[in-house]
Amino acid sequence: MKSNRPFNGKPKVDQVFEGGIFAASPGAQFESEWLSHSVILIFEITKNYGAGALVLNRPMPLRVRDLGNSGRFDVFRANPMYAGGSVGGSGQGYAKGLIPSEMSPWYWLHSAGNLGGTATRLSEFAYIGGNIESLAQAVGDEPHQVKFFWRHTTFGPGEFEQQVEQELWRRIADDSWMLL
């Protein structure tokens, strides 16, 4: 019989929180192949709508510069884009021929702080969003510290917690997003 207690002694479902990072368990079967072998960061949990997450380990063959955004994203032009999930955006997705100029970074993940109250703290190490000009100033000559995502992943109310209880996901270190 599998234990319901992970490394820190808390029930697994108690470890599901905004800012938590989870890796798909080896051999886990999901309805969508998209989630197999994924590492995700939970950025939102609501009782009525469920959980929102970003897939952290799905780089796209694009850089921010390829999106045709000029001006406020210039300092980040060499940063890679990541496919945060299969939800959101227009068109059928990059793999189906979406034109890069139709894309825009929807989310940015960083450790630069709350940027004057415009970014949301997810954990000690992770913030999401915020004023892009303030972020550019905060990271200075290290813009590679910011990860940009297009789209996101969603789970219905209680769905992700149920998957954690079924051991389809395992929690990993909160600062591991910086290593991916």
Short mmCIF file of N, CA and C in Angstrom, two decimals:
data_model
loop_
_atom_site.label_atom_id
_atom_site.label_comp_id
_atom_site.label_asym_id
_atom_site.label_seq_id
_atom_site.Cartn_x
_atom_site.Cartn_y
_atom_site.Cartn_z
N MET A 1 0.84 -1.18 0.00
CA MET A 1 0.00 0.00 0.00
C MET A 1 0.89 1.25 0.00
N LYS A 2 0.57 2.21 -0.87
CA LYS A 2 1.37 3.42 -0.96
C LYS A 2 1.04 4.37 0.18
N SER A 3 2.07 5.02 0.66
CA SER A 3 1.89 5.99 1.74
C SER A 3 1.29 7.27 1.20
N ASN A 4 0.50 7.94 2.01
CA ASN A 4 -0.08 9.23 1.65
C ASN A 4 0.76 10.36 2.27
N ARG A 5 1.94 10.04 2.75
CA ARG A 5 2.81 11.02 3.40
C ARG A 5 4.11 11.18 2.63
N PRO A 6 4.36 12.34 2.04
CA PRO A 6 5.61 12.56 1.33
C PRO A 6 6.74 12.90 2.30
N PHE A 7 7.84 13.38 1.75
CA PHE A 7 9.05 13.60 2.52
C PHE A 7 8.89 14.48 3.74
N ASN A 8 7.98 15.43 3.75
CA ASN A 8 7.88 16.35 4.89
C ASN A 8 6.77 15.98 5.86
N GLY A 9 6.13 14.85 5.67
CA GLY A 9 5.12 14.38 6.61
C GLY A 9 3.72 14.92 6.39
N LYS A 10 3.52 15.84 5.45
CA LYS A 10 2.18 16.38 5.19
C LYS A 10 1.46 15.50 4.18
N PRO A 11 0.14 15.39 4.29
CA PRO A 11 -0.58 14.68 3.22
C PRO A 11 -0.28 15.34 1.88
N LYS A 12 -0.20 14.57 0.83
CA LYS A 12 0.18 15.11 -0.48
C LYS A 12 -0.70 16.26 -0.91
N VAL A 13 -2.00 16.15 -0.71
CA VAL A 13 -2.90 17.20 -1.17
C VAL A 13 -2.62 18.52 -0.45
N ASP A 14 -2.09 18.49 0.76
CA ASP A 14 -1.75 19.71 1.48
C ASP A 14 -0.56 20.43 0.85
N GLN A 15 0.14 19.75 -0.04
CA GLN A 15 1.29 20.37 -0.70
C GLN A 15 0.91 21.06 -2.00
N VAL A 16 -0.37 21.09 -2.33
CA VAL A 16 -0.82 21.77 -3.54
C VAL A 16 -1.15 23.21 -3.16
N PHE A 17 -0.35 24.14 -3.66
CA PHE A 17 -0.53 25.56 -3.35
C PHE A 17 0.06 26.39 -4.48
N GLU A 18 -0.34 27.64 -4.54
CA GLU A 18 0.20 28.55 -5.55
C GLU A 18 1.70 28.68 -5.31
N GLY A 19 2.47 28.50 -6.37
CA GLY A 19 3.92 28.53 -6.29
C GLY A 19 4.54 27.15 -6.19
N GLY A 20 3.73 26.12 -5.96
CA GLY A 20 4.24 24.75 -5.89
C GLY A 20 4.67 24.26 -7.26
N ILE A 21 5.77 23.50 -7.27
CA ILE A 21 6.28 22.95 -8.51
C ILE A 21 6.17 21.43 -8.44
N PHE A 22 5.68 20.85 -9.52
CA PHE A 22 5.41 19.41 -9.56
C PHE A 22 5.96 18.82 -10.86
N ALA A 23 6.48 17.61 -10.75
CA ALA A 23 6.94 16.86 -11.92
C ALA A 23 6.01 15.68 -12.13
N ALA A 24 5.70 15.40 -13.38
CA ALA A 24 4.88 14.23 -13.70
C ALA A 24 5.65 12.99 -13.27
N SER A 25 4.98 12.10 -12.58
CA SER A 25 5.62 10.86 -12.14
C SER A 25 5.98 10.02 -13.35
N PRO A 26 7.11 9.30 -13.28
CA PRO A 26 7.47 8.43 -14.41
C PRO A 26 6.34 7.45 -14.70
N GLY A 27 6.00 7.33 -15.96
CA GLY A 27 4.95 6.41 -16.37
C GLY A 27 3.54 6.90 -16.15
N ALA A 28 3.35 8.12 -15.63
CA ALA A 28 2.01 8.66 -15.39
C ALA A 28 1.26 8.79 -16.71
N GLN A 29 0.01 8.38 -16.71
CA GLN A 29 -0.83 8.46 -17.90
C GLN A 29 -1.84 9.59 -17.72
N PHE A 30 -1.87 10.52 -18.66
CA PHE A 30 -2.79 11.65 -18.64
C PHE A 30 -3.67 11.60 -19.87
N GLU A 31 -4.84 12.26 -19.78
CA GLU A 31 -5.72 12.36 -20.95
C GLU A 31 -4.99 13.05 -22.10
N SER A 32 -4.20 14.05 -21.76
CA SER A 32 -3.45 14.79 -22.75
C SER A 32 -1.97 14.40 -22.66
N GLU A 33 -1.41 14.00 -23.79
CA GLU A 33 0.02 13.68 -23.83
C GLU A 33 0.87 14.89 -23.46
N TRP A 34 0.28 16.06 -23.61
CA TRP A 34 0.97 17.32 -23.31
C TRP A 34 1.61 17.30 -21.92
N LEU A 35 0.95 16.67 -20.96
CA LEU A 35 1.44 16.70 -19.58
C LEU A 35 2.45 15.61 -19.26
N SER A 36 2.56 14.58 -20.09
CA SER A 36 3.55 13.54 -19.84
C SER A 36 4.95 14.14 -19.82
N HIS A 37 5.73 13.78 -18.85
CA HIS A 37 7.12 14.25 -18.68
C HIS A 37 7.21 15.75 -18.42
N SER A 38 6.14 16.36 -17.96
CA SER A 38 6.13 17.80 -17.71
C SER A 38 6.54 18.14 -16.29
N VAL A 39 7.07 19.33 -16.16
CA VAL A 39 7.30 19.97 -14.86
C VAL A 39 6.44 21.22 -14.89
N ILE A 40 5.57 21.38 -13.89
CA ILE A 40 4.64 22.51 -13.89
C ILE A 40 4.77 23.33 -12.61
N LEU A 41 4.42 24.58 -12.74
CA LEU A 41 4.33 25.50 -11.60
C LEU A 41 2.88 25.93 -11.49
N ILE A 42 2.29 25.75 -10.32
CA ILE A 42 0.91 26.18 -10.08
C ILE A 42 0.93 27.69 -9.81
N PHE A 43 0.23 28.47 -10.62
CA PHE A 43 0.22 29.91 -10.39
C PHE A 43 -1.10 30.41 -9.84
N GLU A 44 -2.13 29.58 -9.85
CA GLU A 44 -3.42 30.01 -9.33
C GLU A 44 -4.24 28.79 -8.93
N ILE A 45 -4.92 28.90 -7.80
CA ILE A 45 -5.86 27.86 -7.37
C ILE A 45 -7.11 28.57 -6.85
N THR A 46 -8.25 28.19 -7.41
CA THR A 46 -9.52 28.72 -6.90
C THR A 46 -10.48 27.55 -6.68
N LYS A 47 -11.35 27.71 -5.73
CA LYS A 47 -12.32 26.67 -5.41
C LYS A 47 -13.26 26.41 -6.57
N ASN A 48 -13.70 27.46 -7.24
CA ASN A 48 -14.70 27.33 -8.30
C ASN A 48 -14.13 26.98 -9.67
N TYR A 49 -12.89 27.37 -9.94
CA TYR A 49 -12.34 27.18 -11.28
C TYR A 49 -11.20 26.19 -11.35
N GLY A 50 -10.61 25.82 -10.23
CA GLY A 50 -9.53 24.85 -10.24
C GLY A 50 -8.17 25.52 -10.22
N ALA A 51 -7.20 24.89 -10.89
CA ALA A 51 -5.81 25.36 -10.85
C ALA A 51 -5.33 25.77 -12.23
N GLY A 52 -4.51 26.81 -12.25
CA GLY A 52 -3.82 27.25 -13.45
C GLY A 52 -2.35 26.96 -13.26
N ALA A 53 -1.69 26.50 -14.31
CA ALA A 53 -0.28 26.13 -14.21
C ALA A 53 0.47 26.49 -15.48
N LEU A 54 1.78 26.60 -15.35
CA LEU A 54 2.68 26.79 -16.49
C LEU A 54 3.55 25.55 -16.60
N VAL A 55 3.66 25.02 -17.81
CA VAL A 55 4.60 23.93 -18.06
C VAL A 55 5.97 24.60 -18.22
N LEU A 56 6.92 24.20 -17.39
CA LEU A 56 8.22 24.86 -17.33
C LEU A 56 9.25 24.30 -18.29
N ASN A 57 9.05 23.09 -18.76
CA ASN A 57 10.10 22.42 -19.53
C ASN A 57 9.71 22.15 -20.99
N ARG A 58 8.99 23.08 -21.60
CA ARG A 58 8.62 22.93 -23.01
C ARG A 58 9.08 24.16 -23.80
N PRO A 59 10.39 24.28 -24.06
CA PRO A 59 10.86 25.43 -24.85
C PRO A 59 10.31 25.34 -26.27
N MET A 60 10.05 26.48 -26.82
CA MET A 60 9.57 26.57 -28.21
C MET A 60 10.76 26.94 -29.08
N PRO A 61 10.69 26.72 -30.36
CA PRO A 61 11.80 27.11 -31.25
C PRO A 61 11.75 28.60 -31.59
N LEU A 62 11.39 29.40 -30.62
CA LEU A 62 11.26 30.85 -30.81
C LEU A 62 11.94 31.60 -29.68
N ARG A 63 12.36 32.80 -29.99
CA ARG A 63 12.86 33.75 -29.00
C ARG A 63 11.84 34.89 -28.92
N VAL A 64 11.91 35.66 -27.87
CA VAL A 64 10.99 36.79 -27.73
C VAL A 64 11.09 37.70 -28.94
N ARG A 65 12.28 37.88 -29.49
CA ARG A 65 12.47 38.75 -30.68
C ARG A 65 11.66 38.27 -31.88
N ASP A 66 11.39 36.96 -31.96
CA ASP A 66 10.66 36.41 -33.11
C ASP A 66 9.18 36.77 -33.10
N LEU A 67 8.71 37.31 -32.00
CA LEU A 67 7.29 37.61 -31.87
C LEU A 67 6.89 38.94 -32.47
N GLY A 68 7.88 39.71 -32.89
CA GLY A 68 7.57 40.99 -33.51
C GLY A 68 7.27 42.08 -32.49
N ASN A 69 7.47 41.80 -31.21
CA ASN A 69 7.26 42.82 -30.18
C ASN A 69 8.48 43.72 -30.12
N SER A 70 8.27 44.97 -30.19
CA SER A 70 9.40 45.89 -30.06
C SER A 70 9.13 46.81 -28.88
N GLY A 71 10.12 47.55 -28.53
CA GLY A 71 9.95 48.49 -27.42
C GLY A 71 10.13 47.83 -26.08
N ARG A 72 9.05 47.65 -25.36
CA ARG A 72 9.13 47.22 -23.96
C ARG A 72 9.72 45.83 -23.75
N PHE A 73 9.76 44.98 -24.76
CA PHE A 73 10.34 43.64 -24.62
C PHE A 73 11.77 43.56 -25.17
N ASP A 74 12.32 44.68 -25.66
CA ASP A 74 13.63 44.66 -26.33
C ASP A 74 14.74 44.04 -25.49
N VAL A 75 14.81 44.35 -24.22
CA VAL A 75 15.89 43.83 -23.38
C VAL A 75 15.82 42.30 -23.26
N PHE A 76 14.65 41.74 -23.52
CA PHE A 76 14.45 40.29 -23.39
C PHE A 76 14.45 39.58 -24.76
N ARG A 77 14.85 40.27 -25.81
CA ARG A 77 14.72 39.74 -27.17
C ARG A 77 15.41 38.39 -27.38
N ALA A 78 16.49 38.09 -26.66
CA ALA A 78 17.20 36.82 -26.84
C ALA A 78 16.62 35.69 -25.98
N ASN A 79 15.69 36.01 -25.08
CA ASN A 79 15.12 34.99 -24.20
C ASN A 79 14.26 34.01 -25.00
N PRO A 80 14.37 32.71 -24.65
CA PRO A 80 13.51 31.73 -25.32
C PRO A 80 12.08 31.84 -24.85
N MET A 81 11.17 31.44 -25.70
CA MET A 81 9.76 31.33 -25.34
C MET A 81 9.49 29.89 -24.92
N TYR A 82 8.58 29.72 -23.97
CA TYR A 82 8.18 28.40 -23.51
C TYR A 82 6.69 28.23 -23.76
N ALA A 83 6.31 27.02 -24.11
CA ALA A 83 4.89 26.69 -24.28
C ALA A 83 4.37 26.33 -22.89
N GLY A 84 3.68 27.25 -22.25
CA GLY A 84 3.20 27.04 -20.89
C GLY A 84 2.03 26.09 -20.79
N GLY A 85 1.43 25.76 -21.91
CA GLY A 85 0.29 24.85 -21.92
C GLY A 85 -0.43 24.91 -23.23
N SER A 86 -1.60 24.32 -23.23
CA SER A 86 -2.38 24.26 -24.47
C SER A 86 -3.65 25.09 -24.38
N VAL A 87 -3.78 25.92 -23.36
CA VAL A 87 -4.99 26.71 -23.14
C VAL A 87 -4.69 28.18 -23.39
N GLY A 88 -5.62 28.85 -24.09
CA GLY A 88 -5.50 30.29 -24.31
C GLY A 88 -4.92 30.60 -25.67
N GLY A 89 -5.06 31.83 -26.05
CA GLY A 89 -4.52 32.28 -27.32
C GLY A 89 -5.48 32.05 -28.46
N SER A 90 -5.14 32.61 -29.59
CA SER A 90 -5.96 32.44 -30.79
C SER A 90 -5.27 31.45 -31.71
N GLY A 91 -5.95 30.98 -32.69
CA GLY A 91 -5.37 30.05 -33.64
C GLY A 91 -5.32 28.64 -33.08
N GLN A 92 -4.62 27.79 -33.76
CA GLN A 92 -4.57 26.38 -33.40
C GLN A 92 -3.30 26.00 -32.67
N GLY A 93 -2.44 26.94 -32.37
CA GLY A 93 -1.21 26.61 -31.67
C GLY A 93 -0.02 26.67 -32.61
N TYR A 94 1.15 26.84 -32.04
CA TYR A 94 2.36 27.00 -32.85
C TYR A 94 2.59 25.80 -33.76
N ALA A 95 2.39 24.60 -33.22
CA ALA A 95 2.63 23.39 -34.02
C ALA A 95 1.70 23.31 -35.22
N LYS A 96 0.58 24.00 -35.18
CA LYS A 96 -0.39 23.98 -36.29
C LYS A 96 -0.20 25.16 -37.23
N GLY A 97 0.94 25.85 -37.12
CA GLY A 97 1.23 26.91 -38.07
C GLY A 97 0.91 28.32 -37.61
N LEU A 98 0.79 28.54 -36.32
CA LEU A 98 0.54 29.89 -35.84
C LEU A 98 1.71 30.79 -36.21
N ILE A 99 1.42 31.94 -36.69
CA ILE A 99 2.44 32.89 -37.10
C ILE A 99 3.00 33.58 -35.85
N PRO A 100 4.34 33.56 -35.66
CA PRO A 100 4.91 34.13 -34.45
C PRO A 100 4.48 35.57 -34.16
N SER A 101 4.25 36.39 -35.17
CA SER A 101 3.85 37.77 -34.92
C SER A 101 2.47 37.86 -34.29
N GLU A 102 1.68 36.75 -34.33
CA GLU A 102 0.37 36.72 -33.69
C GLU A 102 0.46 36.36 -32.22
N MET A 103 1.66 36.00 -31.77
CA MET A 103 1.86 35.60 -30.39
C MET A 103 2.36 36.77 -29.56
N SER A 104 2.21 36.64 -28.29
CA SER A 104 2.75 37.60 -27.35
C SER A 104 3.02 36.85 -26.06
N PRO A 105 4.08 37.19 -25.34
CA PRO A 105 4.26 36.52 -24.06
C PRO A 105 3.06 36.81 -23.16
N TRP A 106 2.42 35.78 -22.68
CA TRP A 106 1.27 35.94 -21.81
C TRP A 106 1.67 36.00 -20.36
N TYR A 107 2.75 35.29 -20.02
CA TYR A 107 3.21 35.21 -18.64
C TYR A 107 4.72 35.35 -18.62
N TRP A 108 5.23 35.93 -17.55
CA TRP A 108 6.67 35.92 -17.34
C TRP A 108 6.92 35.57 -15.88
N LEU A 109 7.90 34.72 -15.70
CA LEU A 109 8.26 34.18 -14.39
C LEU A 109 9.65 34.69 -14.07
N HIS A 110 9.83 35.18 -12.85
CA HIS A 110 11.11 35.79 -12.47
C HIS A 110 11.29 35.75 -10.96
N SER A 111 12.47 36.17 -10.53
CA SER A 111 12.76 36.26 -9.09
C SER A 111 13.12 37.69 -8.70
N ALA A 112 12.65 38.66 -9.48
CA ALA A 112 13.04 40.06 -9.29
C ALA A 112 12.19 40.81 -8.26
N GLY A 113 11.30 40.15 -7.56
CA GLY A 113 10.48 40.82 -6.55
C GLY A 113 9.13 41.24 -7.10
N ASN A 114 8.42 42.01 -6.26
CA ASN A 114 7.05 42.36 -6.64
C ASN A 114 6.94 43.56 -7.57
N LEU A 115 8.05 44.15 -7.95
CA LEU A 115 8.10 45.23 -8.95
C LEU A 115 7.12 46.35 -8.62
N GLY A 116 7.21 46.86 -7.41
CA GLY A 116 6.34 47.95 -7.00
C GLY A 116 4.89 47.55 -6.86
N GLY A 117 4.65 46.29 -6.56
CA GLY A 117 3.30 45.80 -6.36
C GLY A 117 2.60 45.32 -7.62
N THR A 118 3.32 45.26 -8.74
CA THR A 118 2.68 44.84 -9.98
C THR A 118 2.84 43.35 -10.28
N ALA A 119 3.76 42.67 -9.61
CA ALA A 119 3.97 41.23 -9.81
C ALA A 119 3.34 40.46 -8.65
N THR A 120 2.99 39.23 -8.89
CA THR A 120 2.38 38.37 -7.87
C THR A 120 3.42 37.40 -7.34
N ARG A 121 3.59 37.39 -6.02
CA ARG A 121 4.54 36.47 -5.40
C ARG A 121 3.91 35.09 -5.34
N LEU A 122 4.65 34.10 -5.87
CA LEU A 122 4.19 32.72 -5.83
C LEU A 122 4.91 31.92 -4.74
N SER A 123 6.16 32.28 -4.50
CA SER A 123 6.96 31.61 -3.47
C SER A 123 8.11 32.54 -3.11
N GLU A 124 8.96 32.05 -2.26
CA GLU A 124 10.14 32.84 -1.87
C GLU A 124 11.00 33.17 -3.10
N PHE A 125 10.95 32.30 -4.09
CA PHE A 125 11.84 32.42 -5.24
C PHE A 125 11.15 32.84 -6.53
N ALA A 126 9.83 32.85 -6.57
CA ALA A 126 9.15 33.04 -7.85
C ALA A 126 8.06 34.10 -7.79
N TYR A 127 8.07 34.94 -8.80
CA TYR A 127 7.03 35.94 -9.02
C TYR A 127 6.55 35.77 -10.46
N ILE A 128 5.30 36.13 -10.68
CA ILE A 128 4.74 36.04 -12.02
C ILE A 128 4.19 37.41 -12.41
N GLY A 129 4.45 37.77 -13.67
CA GLY A 129 3.91 39.02 -14.20
C GLY A 129 4.62 40.24 -13.66
N GLY A 130 3.91 41.33 -13.71
CA GLY A 130 4.45 42.61 -13.28
C GLY A 130 4.74 43.52 -14.45
N ASN A 131 5.00 44.75 -14.14
CA ASN A 131 5.30 45.76 -15.14
C ASN A 131 6.60 45.38 -15.86
N ILE A 132 6.53 45.22 -17.16
CA ILE A 132 7.68 44.73 -17.92
C ILE A 132 8.84 45.72 -17.92
N GLU A 133 8.54 47.02 -17.91
CA GLU A 133 9.61 48.01 -17.86
C GLU A 133 10.33 47.96 -16.51
N SER A 134 9.58 47.80 -15.43
CA SER A 134 10.18 47.67 -14.10
C SER A 134 11.01 46.39 -14.01
N LEU A 135 10.53 45.34 -14.63
CA LEU A 135 11.26 44.08 -14.63
C LEU A 135 12.58 44.23 -15.38
N ALA A 136 12.55 44.91 -16.52
CA ALA A 136 13.78 45.13 -17.29
C ALA A 136 14.81 45.88 -16.46
N GLN A 137 14.37 46.88 -15.72
CA GLN A 137 15.29 47.63 -14.84
C GLN A 137 15.80 46.74 -13.71
N ALA A 138 14.93 45.91 -13.14
CA ALA A 138 15.31 45.08 -12.00
C ALA A 138 16.33 44.01 -12.37
N VAL A 139 16.24 43.43 -13.56
CA VAL A 139 17.18 42.38 -13.93
C VAL A 139 18.45 42.94 -14.54
N GLY A 140 18.43 44.21 -14.94
CA GLY A 140 19.63 44.85 -15.46
C GLY A 140 20.26 44.08 -16.60
N ASP A 141 21.53 43.70 -16.40
CA ASP A 141 22.26 43.02 -17.47
C ASP A 141 22.11 41.50 -17.41
N GLU A 142 21.10 41.01 -16.69
CA GLU A 142 20.85 39.57 -16.60
C GLU A 142 19.41 39.22 -17.00
N PRO A 143 18.99 39.62 -18.20
CA PRO A 143 17.61 39.36 -18.63
C PRO A 143 17.29 37.87 -18.78
N HIS A 144 18.33 37.03 -18.85
CA HIS A 144 18.11 35.58 -18.98
C HIS A 144 17.46 34.98 -17.73
N GLN A 145 17.37 35.75 -16.65
CA GLN A 145 16.72 35.28 -15.42
C GLN A 145 15.20 35.22 -15.55
N VAL A 146 14.66 35.69 -16.64
CA VAL A 146 13.21 35.75 -16.83
C VAL A 146 12.80 34.70 -17.87
N LYS A 147 11.76 33.93 -17.53
CA LYS A 147 11.21 32.95 -18.47
C LYS A 147 9.88 33.47 -18.99
N PHE A 148 9.70 33.41 -20.31
CA PHE A 148 8.48 33.87 -20.95
C PHE A 148 7.66 32.69 -21.46
N PHE A 149 6.35 32.77 -21.25
CA PHE A 149 5.45 31.68 -21.59
C PHE A 149 4.31 32.16 -22.47
N TRP A 150 3.93 31.30 -23.38
CA TRP A 150 2.74 31.51 -24.19
C TRP A 150 1.78 30.40 -23.82
N ARG A 151 0.58 30.76 -23.48
CA ARG A 151 -0.48 29.85 -23.04
C ARG A 151 -0.20 29.28 -21.65
N HIS A 152 -1.14 28.49 -21.16
CA HIS A 152 -1.05 27.89 -19.83
C HIS A 152 -1.83 26.58 -19.82
N THR A 153 -1.81 25.92 -18.69
CA THR A 153 -2.50 24.64 -18.49
C THR A 153 -3.52 24.84 -17.38
N THR A 154 -4.68 24.21 -17.50
CA THR A 154 -5.69 24.31 -16.44
C THR A 154 -6.13 22.92 -15.98
N PHE A 155 -6.57 22.89 -14.74
CA PHE A 155 -7.15 21.70 -14.12
C PHE A 155 -8.48 22.13 -13.51
N GLY A 156 -9.51 21.34 -13.66
CA GLY A 156 -10.82 21.66 -13.09
C GLY A 156 -10.78 21.64 -11.57
N PRO A 157 -11.85 22.11 -10.92
CA PRO A 157 -11.89 22.12 -9.45
C PRO A 157 -11.59 20.74 -8.87
N GLY A 158 -10.56 20.68 -8.04
CA GLY A 158 -10.17 19.44 -7.37
C GLY A 158 -9.42 18.44 -8.24
N GLU A 159 -9.34 18.70 -9.54
CA GLU A 159 -8.71 17.74 -10.46
C GLU A 159 -7.22 17.54 -10.18
N PHE A 160 -6.49 18.65 -10.01
CA PHE A 160 -5.05 18.51 -9.77
C PHE A 160 -4.79 17.83 -8.42
N GLU A 161 -5.53 18.23 -7.40
CA GLU A 161 -5.37 17.61 -6.09
C GLU A 161 -5.60 16.10 -6.17
N GLN A 162 -6.61 15.70 -6.94
CA GLN A 162 -6.89 14.28 -7.11
C GLN A 162 -5.73 13.58 -7.81
N GLN A 163 -5.15 14.23 -8.81
CA GLN A 163 -4.01 13.64 -9.51
C GLN A 163 -2.79 13.51 -8.59
N VAL A 164 -2.63 14.47 -7.68
CA VAL A 164 -1.53 14.38 -6.71
C VAL A 164 -1.76 13.19 -5.78
N GLU A 165 -2.98 13.04 -5.31
CA GLU A 165 -3.31 11.90 -4.44
C GLU A 165 -3.10 10.56 -5.15
N GLN A 166 -3.34 10.54 -6.45
CA GLN A 166 -3.14 9.32 -7.25
C GLN A 166 -1.67 9.11 -7.62
N GLU A 167 -0.83 10.00 -7.15
CA GLU A 167 0.62 9.97 -7.37
C GLU A 167 1.01 10.12 -8.84
N LEU A 168 0.19 10.87 -9.59
CA LEU A 168 0.55 11.20 -10.96
C LEU A 168 1.57 12.33 -11.00
N TRP A 169 1.62 13.11 -9.93
CA TRP A 169 2.54 14.23 -9.79
C TRP A 169 3.31 14.09 -8.49
N ARG A 170 4.56 14.57 -8.50
CA ARG A 170 5.31 14.63 -7.26
C ARG A 170 5.88 16.04 -7.12
N ARG A 171 5.82 16.55 -5.90
CA ARG A 171 6.29 17.90 -5.63
C ARG A 171 7.81 17.93 -5.63
N ILE A 172 8.37 19.00 -6.22
CA ILE A 172 9.82 19.18 -6.22
C ILE A 172 10.14 20.55 -5.64
N ALA A 173 11.40 20.86 -5.47
CA ALA A 173 11.85 22.09 -4.81
C ALA A 173 11.27 23.34 -5.46
N ASP A 174 10.89 24.29 -4.62
CA ASP A 174 10.25 25.52 -5.09
C ASP A 174 11.14 26.40 -5.96
N ASP A 175 12.46 26.24 -5.84
CA ASP A 175 13.35 27.07 -6.64
C ASP A 175 13.82 26.36 -7.92
N SER A 176 13.32 25.18 -8.17
CA SER A 176 13.79 24.40 -9.31
C SER A 176 13.41 25.01 -10.65
N TRP A 177 12.43 25.91 -10.70
CA TRP A 177 12.06 26.53 -11.98
C TRP A 177 13.23 27.27 -12.59
N MET A 178 14.13 27.79 -11.74
CA MET A 178 15.27 28.55 -12.24
C MET A 178 16.28 27.67 -12.95
N LEU A 179 16.27 26.37 -12.66
CA LEU A 179 17.23 25.45 -13.24
C LEU A 179 16.77 24.90 -14.58
N LEU A 180 15.49 25.00 -14.87
CA LEU A 180 14.96 24.41 -16.10
C LEU A 180 15.17 25.30 -17.30
#
